[in-house]
Amino acid sequence: MHMFETKDDGDIWICIACGREREEEIKANPDWEYIWDKDDPMLRCKLCGKPDYEVED
């Protein structure tokens, strides 16, 4: 997951898939600042609501 700091929504997480699909839109938005990446299956993407990967039991 990629964490971004936004002016409107505060800190948000974006999954790898949405980050790739919407890369140009994210880079073009001056209100979004990339902070860091974190590998945690409990985090959910702000755009699609899914994690980066599913943990199998």
PDB file of C-alpha atoms in Angstrom:
ATOM      1  CA  MET A   1       0.000   0.000   0.000  1.00  0.00           C
ATOM      2  CA  HIS A   2       1.085   3.531  -0.739  1.00  0.00           C
ATOM      3  CA  MET A   3       0.280   6.228   1.809  1.00  0.00           C
ATOM      4  CA  PHE A   4      -0.539   9.709   0.578  1.00  0.00           C
ATOM      5  CA  GLU A   5      -1.166  12.848   2.580  1.00  0.00           C
ATOM      6  CA  THR A   6      -4.036  14.820   1.070  1.00  0.00           C
ATOM      7  CA  LYS A   7      -5.373  18.255   1.895  1.00  0.00           C
ATOM      8  CA  ASP A   8      -9.037  17.179   1.799  1.00  0.00           C
ATOM      9  CA  ASP A   9      -9.015  13.601   3.148  1.00  0.00           C
ATOM     10  CA  GLY A  10      -5.921  13.534   5.373  1.00  0.00           C
ATOM     11  CA  ASP A  11      -3.775  10.409   5.151  1.00  0.00           C
ATOM     12  CA  ILE A  12      -5.079   7.769   2.746  1.00  0.00           C
ATOM     13  CA  TRP A  13      -3.881   4.376   1.518  1.00  0.00           C
ATOM     14  CA  ILE A  14      -3.849   3.460  -2.173  1.00  0.00           C
ATOM     15  CA  CYS A  15      -3.284  -0.156  -3.274  1.00  0.00           C
ATOM     16  CA  ILE A  16      -0.634  -1.104  -5.800  1.00  0.00           C
ATOM     17  CA  ALA A  17      -3.223  -1.863  -8.524  1.00  0.00           C
ATOM     18  CA  CYS A  18      -5.018   1.494  -8.188  1.00  0.00           C
ATOM     19  CA  GLY A  19      -1.657   3.246  -7.933  1.00  0.00           C
ATOM     20  CA  ARG A  20      -0.672   1.835 -11.322  1.00  0.00           C
ATOM     21  CA  GLU A  21      -4.055   2.401 -12.974  1.00  0.00           C
ATOM     22  CA  ARG A  22      -4.379   5.996 -11.762  1.00  0.00           C
ATOM     23  CA  GLU A  23      -0.701   6.978 -11.651  1.00  0.00           C
ATOM     24  CA  GLU A  24      -1.048   9.970 -13.972  1.00  0.00           C
ATOM     25  CA  GLU A  25      -4.084  11.298 -12.075  1.00  0.00           C
ATOM     26  CA  ILE A  26      -2.280  10.924  -8.730  1.00  0.00           C
ATOM     27  CA  LYS A  27       0.904  12.617  -9.977  1.00  0.00           C
ATOM     28  CA  ALA A  28      -1.102  15.461 -11.525  1.00  0.00           C
ATOM     29  CA  ASN A  29      -2.894  16.225  -8.247  1.00  0.00           C
ATOM     30  CA  PRO A  30      -0.797  18.753  -6.283  1.00  0.00           C
ATOM     31  CA  ASP A  31      -2.900  18.120  -3.150  1.00  0.00           C
ATOM     32  CA  TRP A  32      -1.573  14.548  -2.819  1.00  0.00           C
ATOM     33  CA  GLU A  33       1.911  13.976  -1.379  1.00  0.00           C
ATOM     34  CA  TYR A  34       3.445  10.490  -1.342  1.00  0.00           C
ATOM     35  CA  ILE A  35       4.591   9.541   2.171  1.00  0.00           C
ATOM     36  CA  TRP A  36       5.642   5.853   2.215  1.00  0.00           C
ATOM     37  CA  ASP A  37       4.773   2.220   1.429  1.00  0.00           C
ATOM     38  CA  LYS A  38       3.639  -0.408   3.902  1.00  0.00           C
ATOM     39  CA  ASP A  39       3.064  -4.113   3.350  1.00  0.00           C
ATOM     40  CA  ASP A  40       0.045  -4.922   5.548  1.00  0.00           C
ATOM     41  CA  PRO A  41      -2.912  -7.100   4.433  1.00  0.00           C
ATOM     42  CA  MET A  42      -5.220  -5.331   6.913  1.00  0.00           C
ATOM     43  CA  LEU A  43      -4.978  -1.972   5.105  1.00  0.00           C
ATOM     44  CA  ARG A  44      -7.701  -1.108   2.580  1.00  0.00           C
ATOM     45  CA  CYS A  45      -7.449   1.109  -0.484  1.00  0.00           C
ATOM     46  CA  LYS A  46      -9.375   4.389  -0.395  1.00  0.00           C
ATOM     47  CA  LEU A  47     -10.267   4.034  -4.087  1.00  0.00           C
ATOM     48  CA  CYS A  48     -11.333   0.387  -4.451  1.00  0.00           C
ATOM     49  CA  GLY A  49     -11.703  -0.779  -0.839  1.00  0.00           C
ATOM     50  CA  LYS A  50      -9.488  -3.842  -1.353  1.00  0.00           C
ATOM     51  CA  PRO A  51      -6.131  -4.856   0.140  1.00  0.00           C
ATOM     52  CA  ASP A  52      -2.938  -5.313  -1.896  1.00  0.00           C
ATOM     53  CA  TYR A  53      -3.251  -9.076  -1.423  1.00  0.00           C
ATOM     54  CA  GLU A  54      -5.435 -11.619   0.373  1.00  0.00           C
ATOM     55  CA  VAL A  55      -3.990 -13.817   3.113  1.00  0.00           C
ATOM     56  CA  GLU A  56      -4.914 -17.454   2.714  1.00  0.00           C
ATOM     57  CA  ASP A  57      -5.751 -19.425   5.880  1.00  0.00           C
TER      58      ASP A  57
END
